[in-house]
mmCIF file of C-alpha atoms in Angstrom:
data_model
loop_
_atom_site.group_PDB
_atom_site.id
_atom_site.type_symbol
_atom_site.label_atom_id
_atom_site.label_comp_id
_atom_site.label_asym_id
_atom_site.label_seq_id
_atom_site.Cartn_x
_atom_site.Cartn_y
_atom_site.Cartn_z
ATOM 1 C CA MET S 1 1.664 -2.298 18.890
ATOM 2 C CA LYS S 2 4.387 -0.059 17.523
ATOM 3 C CA LEU S 3 4.822 0.945 13.888
ATOM 4 C CA HIS S 4 8.205 2.146 12.653
ATOM 5 C CA ASP S 5 6.915 4.696 10.210
ATOM 6 C CA LEU S 6 7.719 7.304 7.576
ATOM 7 C CA ASP S 7 5.042 9.909 6.765
ATOM 8 C CA LEU S 8 5.712 10.076 3.029
ATOM 9 C CA SER S 9 6.018 6.320 2.506
ATOM 10 C CA GLY S 10 3.040 4.817 0.714
ATOM 11 C CA ASN S 11 3.995 1.434 2.136
ATOM 12 C CA ALA S 12 3.934 2.736 5.710
ATOM 13 C CA TYR S 13 0.678 4.540 4.957
ATOM 14 C CA LYS S 14 -0.949 1.244 3.902
ATOM 15 C CA VAL S 15 -0.434 -0.006 7.442
ATOM 16 C CA ARG S 16 -1.574 3.231 9.120
ATOM 17 C CA LEU S 17 -4.672 3.277 6.915
ATOM 18 C CA PHE S 18 -5.559 -0.337 7.614
ATOM 19 C CA LEU S 19 -5.099 0.108 11.363
ATOM 20 C CA SER S 20 -7.520 3.031 11.226
ATOM 21 C CA LEU S 21 -10.027 1.140 9.058
ATOM 22 C CA ILE S 22 -10.155 -1.709 11.587
ATOM 23 C CA GLY S 23 -10.239 0.628 14.586
ATOM 24 C CA ARG S 24 -6.855 -0.374 16.007
ATOM 25 C CA GLU S 25 -4.107 1.896 17.255
ATOM 26 C CA ALA S 26 -0.356 1.599 17.142
ATOM 27 C CA THR S 27 2.304 3.855 18.561
ATOM 28 C CA LEU S 28 3.946 5.548 15.590
ATOM 29 C CA ARG S 29 7.714 5.750 15.747
ATOM 30 C CA PRO S 30 9.072 7.949 12.943
ATOM 31 C CA VAL S 31 12.235 6.584 11.329
ATOM 32 C CA ASP S 32 14.961 9.124 10.490
ATOM 33 C CA PHE S 33 15.145 8.186 6.831
ATOM 34 C CA LEU S 34 17.414 11.046 5.732
ATOM 35 C CA ASN S 35 20.079 9.981 8.228
ATOM 36 C CA ARG S 36 19.615 6.343 7.130
ATOM 37 C CA GLU S 37 18.347 5.050 10.470
ATOM 38 C CA HIS S 38 16.706 2.206 8.525
ATOM 39 C CA LYS S 39 20.207 0.926 7.665
ATOM 40 C CA THR S 40 21.545 0.914 11.238
ATOM 41 C CA GLN S 41 22.311 -2.352 13.009
ATOM 42 C CA ALA S 42 19.450 -1.789 15.468
ATOM 43 C CA PHE S 43 16.925 -1.396 12.651
ATOM 44 C CA LEU S 44 18.392 -4.258 10.599
ATOM 45 C CA ARG S 45 17.829 -6.575 13.565
ATOM 46 C CA MET S 46 14.098 -5.856 13.203
ATOM 47 C CA ASN S 47 14.077 -5.971 9.400
ATOM 48 C CA PRO S 48 17.212 -7.309 7.678
ATOM 49 C CA ARG S 49 16.038 -5.709 4.411
ATOM 50 C CA GLY S 50 16.375 -2.269 5.994
ATOM 51 C CA GLN S 51 12.984 -1.135 4.735
ATOM 52 C CA ILE S 52 10.071 0.759 6.232
ATOM 53 C CA PRO S 53 7.567 -0.076 7.708
ATOM 54 C CA VAL S 54 8.195 -2.483 10.558
ATOM 55 C CA LEU S 55 5.437 -3.541 12.950
ATOM 56 C CA GLU S 56 6.130 -4.684 16.490
ATOM 57 C CA ASP S 57 3.319 -6.570 18.201
ATOM 58 C CA GLY S 58 4.406 -8.348 21.360
ATOM 59 C CA GLU S 59 7.389 -10.498 20.419
ATOM 60 C CA LEU S 60 6.715 -10.128 16.692
ATOM 61 C CA GLN S 61 8.853 -7.813 14.569
ATOM 62 C CA LEU S 62 7.517 -7.877 11.016
ATOM 63 C CA GLY S 63 8.633 -5.961 7.945
ATOM 64 C CA ASP S 64 6.987 -5.615 4.520
ATOM 65 C CA SER S 65 3.694 -3.770 4.253
ATOM 66 C CA HIS S 66 1.879 -6.684 2.607
ATOM 67 C CA ALA S 67 3.008 -9.186 5.232
ATOM 68 C CA ILE S 68 1.894 -6.710 7.890
ATOM 69 C CA LEU S 69 -1.537 -6.311 6.252
ATOM 70 C CA VAL S 70 -2.026 -10.093 6.210
ATOM 71 C CA TYR S 71 -0.936 -10.357 9.852
ATOM 72 C CA LEU S 72 -3.180 -7.503 11.014
ATOM 73 C CA ALA S 73 -6.159 -8.841 9.073
ATOM 74 C CA ARG S 74 -5.756 -12.284 10.602
ATOM 75 C CA ARG S 75 -4.855 -11.164 14.123
ATOM 76 C CA HIS S 76 -6.808 -7.954 14.688
ATOM 77 C CA ALA S 77 -9.605 -7.658 12.078
ATOM 78 C CA GLY S 78 -12.711 -9.514 11.072
ATOM 79 C CA PRO S 79 -12.591 -12.131 8.302
ATOM 80 C CA GLU S 80 -14.098 -9.735 5.760
ATOM 81 C CA TRP S 81 -10.700 -8.115 5.125
ATOM 82 C CA TYR S 82 -8.918 -11.429 4.440
ATOM 83 C CA PRO S 83 -11.492 -14.228 4.138
ATOM 84 C CA LEU S 84 -10.672 -17.837 4.917
ATOM 85 C CA ASP S 85 -11.927 -19.328 1.649
ATOM 86 C CA PRO S 86 -9.257 -20.305 -0.896
ATOM 87 C CA VAL S 87 -10.818 -18.376 -3.794
ATOM 88 C CA SER S 88 -10.790 -15.065 -1.919
ATOM 89 C CA GLN S 89 -7.305 -15.702 -0.566
ATOM 90 C CA GLY S 90 -6.040 -16.521 -4.054
ATOM 91 C CA ARG S 91 -7.523 -13.335 -5.497
ATOM 92 C CA ILE S 92 -6.090 -11.254 -2.676
ATOM 93 C CA ALA S 93 -2.662 -12.888 -3.107
ATOM 94 C CA TYR S 94 -2.790 -12.011 -6.813
ATOM 95 C CA TRP S 95 -3.335 -8.322 -6.057
ATOM 96 C CA LEU S 96 -0.756 -8.248 -3.249
ATOM 97 C CA SER S 97 1.778 -9.649 -5.716
ATOM 98 C CA TYR S 98 0.670 -7.104 -8.322
ATOM 99 C CA SER S 99 1.174 -4.334 -5.775
ATOM 100 C CA ALA S 100 4.656 -5.554 -4.817
ATOM 101 C CA ASN S 101 5.771 -5.886 -8.439
ATOM 102 C CA GLU S 102 3.899 -3.929 -11.102
ATOM 103 C CA VAL S 103 2.647 -1.093 -8.886
ATOM 104 C CA GLN S 104 5.981 -0.754 -7.090
ATOM 105 C CA ASN S 105 7.903 -0.701 -10.393
ATOM 106 C CA GLY S 106 5.354 1.568 -12.084
ATOM 107 C CA PRO S 107 3.417 4.288 -10.234
ATOM 108 C CA ALA S 108 5.438 4.023 -7.003
ATOM 109 C CA SER S 109 8.775 4.296 -8.833
ATOM 110 C CA ALA S 110 7.488 7.153 -11.015
ATOM 111 C CA ARG S 111 6.698 9.041 -7.801
ATOM 112 C CA LEU S 112 10.198 8.318 -6.463
ATOM 113 C CA ILE S 113 11.718 9.828 -9.616
ATOM 114 C CA THR S 114 9.549 12.941 -9.654
ATOM 115 C CA ARG S 115 9.225 13.670 -5.960
ATOM 116 C CA PHE S 116 12.528 12.367 -4.582
ATOM 117 C CA ASN S 117 14.793 12.528 -7.666
ATOM 118 C CA LEU S 118 15.793 8.862 -7.593
ATOM 119 C CA PRO S 119 17.954 7.834 -10.567
ATOM 120 C CA LEU S 120 15.560 5.359 -12.203
ATOM 121 C CA ASP S 121 14.618 4.952 -15.871
ATOM 122 C CA ARG S 122 11.945 7.644 -16.239
ATOM 123 C CA GLU S 123 10.502 6.479 -19.583
ATOM 124 C CA GLN S 124 10.332 2.788 -18.664
ATOM 125 C CA THR S 125 8.795 3.581 -15.286
ATOM 126 C CA HIS S 126 6.227 5.906 -16.872
ATOM 127 C CA GLN S 127 5.196 3.232 -19.388
ATOM 128 C CA ARG S 128 4.868 0.638 -16.633
ATOM 129 C CA GLY S 129 2.767 3.086 -14.651
ATOM 130 C CA LEU S 130 0.396 3.649 -17.572
ATOM 131 C CA GLU S 131 0.023 -0.117 -18.045
ATOM 132 C CA VAL S 132 -0.881 -0.493 -14.360
ATOM 133 C CA LEU S 133 -3.469 2.291 -14.494
ATOM 134 C CA ARG S 134 -5.088 0.836 -17.622
ATOM 135 C CA LEU S 135 -5.243 -2.706 -16.234
ATOM 136 C CA VAL S 136 -6.647 -1.682 -12.851
ATOM 137 C CA ASP S 137 -9.183 0.664 -14.460
ATOM 138 C CA ARG S 138 -10.392 -2.139 -16.780
ATOM 139 C CA HIS S 139 -10.727 -4.507 -13.825
ATOM 140 C CA LEU S 140 -12.583 -1.953 -11.707
ATOM 141 C CA ALA S 141 -14.964 -1.195 -14.576
ATOM 142 C CA GLU S 142 -16.390 -4.669 -13.900
ATOM 143 C CA HIS S 143 -15.751 -5.042 -10.147
ATOM 144 C CA ARG S 144 -16.552 -2.741 -7.248
ATOM 145 C CA TRP S 145 -13.472 -3.865 -5.309
ATOM 146 C CA LEU S 146 -10.268 -5.543 -6.471
ATOM 147 C CA ALA S 147 -10.569 -9.029 -4.988
ATOM 148 C CA GLN S 148 -14.145 -9.280 -3.693
ATOM 149 C CA GLY S 149 -17.333 -8.074 -5.315
ATOM 150 C CA GLU S 150 -19.086 -6.039 -2.642
ATOM 151 C CA GLN S 151 -16.482 -5.903 0.111
ATOM 152 C CA PRO S 152 -13.081 -4.204 0.280
ATOM 153 C CA SER S 153 -10.127 -6.332 1.314
ATOM 154 C CA ILE S 154 -6.483 -5.835 2.169
ATOM 155 C CA ALA S 155 -5.863 -5.950 -1.602
ATOM 156 C CA ASP S 156 -7.604 -2.586 -1.947
ATOM 157 C CA VAL S 157 -5.598 -1.148 0.941
ATOM 158 C CA ALA S 158 -2.366 -2.434 -0.631
ATOM 159 C CA LEU S 159 -2.912 -0.822 -4.036
ATOM 160 C CA TYR S 160 -4.625 2.382 -2.975
ATOM 161 C CA PRO S 161 -1.703 4.615 -1.902
ATOM 162 C CA TYR S 162 0.473 4.466 -4.989
ATOM 163 C CA LEU S 163 -2.454 4.484 -7.418
ATOM 164 C CA ALA S 164 -4.000 7.516 -5.728
ATOM 165 C CA LEU S 165 -0.552 9.176 -5.630
ATOM 166 C CA ALA S 166 0.122 8.438 -9.325
ATOM 167 C CA PRO S 167 -0.208 12.133 -10.299
ATOM 168 C CA GLU S 168 2.816 12.882 -8.081
ATOM 169 C CA GLY S 169 4.767 10.681 -10.492
ATOM 170 C CA GLY S 170 3.441 12.428 -13.589
ATOM 171 C CA LEU S 171 0.709 9.840 -14.217
ATOM 172 C CA ALA S 172 -2.584 11.695 -14.616
ATOM 173 C CA LEU S 173 -5.759 9.899 -13.556
ATOM 174 C CA ASP S 174 -8.127 11.885 -15.806
ATOM 175 C CA HIS S 175 -8.836 9.037 -18.236
ATOM 176 C CA TYR S 176 -9.547 6.310 -15.674
ATOM 177 C CA PRO S 177 -13.147 6.725 -14.458
ATOM 178 C CA ALA S 178 -13.447 3.326 -12.772
ATOM 179 C CA LEU S 179 -10.168 3.854 -10.918
ATOM 180 C CA ASN S 180 -11.294 7.303 -9.764
ATOM 181 C CA ALA S 181 -14.616 5.896 -8.547
ATOM 182 C CA TRP S 182 -12.718 3.214 -6.577
ATOM 183 C CA ILE S 183 -10.460 5.880 -5.020
ATOM 184 C CA ALA S 184 -13.602 7.769 -3.959
ATOM 185 C CA ARG S 185 -15.070 4.579 -2.441
ATOM 186 C CA ILE S 186 -11.929 3.999 -0.393
ATOM 187 C CA ARG S 187 -11.940 7.601 0.838
ATOM 188 C CA ALA S 188 -15.558 7.113 1.932
ATOM 189 C CA LEU S 189 -14.797 4.048 4.080
ATOM 190 C CA PRO S 190 -15.394 4.510 7.828
ATOM 191 C CA GLY S 191 -12.040 5.085 9.486
ATOM 192 C CA TYR S 192 -10.316 6.410 6.363
ATOM 193 C CA ILE S 193 -7.324 8.653 7.099
ATOM 194 C CA PRO S 194 -5.317 10.647 4.552
ATOM 195 C CA MET S 195 -1.567 10.869 4.077
ATOM 196 C CA PRO S 196 0.510 13.783 2.771
ATOM 197 C CA GLY S 197 -0.331 14.133 -0.914
ATOM 198 C CA LEU S 198 -3.766 12.504 -0.673
#
């Protein structure tokens, strides 16, 4: 397997983290983001959206971190990460969607503004980020993991990076005890690896 990667990307980190959690290795191929390699014709043939990460596994070239997590869980991990029953799959799909929408437009975008000076609406993004932190903290006050009671899933891997990196976007985690406990549980998982900033 080969992962087209960017060190500071939370989305690429989701894939690196999951590979480590399931004991699989991939060759990491850093993408020259500053020189816009992800927008070259060669890269766009792998991922027409021109986004990082991209996973190559045999003939497969797959973009989107959530799609990659589903693929890796099904192809290379045990069923505990993405169970076959419809209830678990529905709950995981809910959180993957939440990650792609609310988390991406809240904590992830707040980090892009603060750390990388992207011209986004700072106030709106900050408010969205606070809403995400409150909702996830309330949920985790009653559940050990996001989608499954006593077992982490790819939903936890999907949300972890940008929630743990929220302080880089000016979103303090001091008032979210359940969220902080969940972050600590993820960091204690066998195979956990950090990324810059975590």
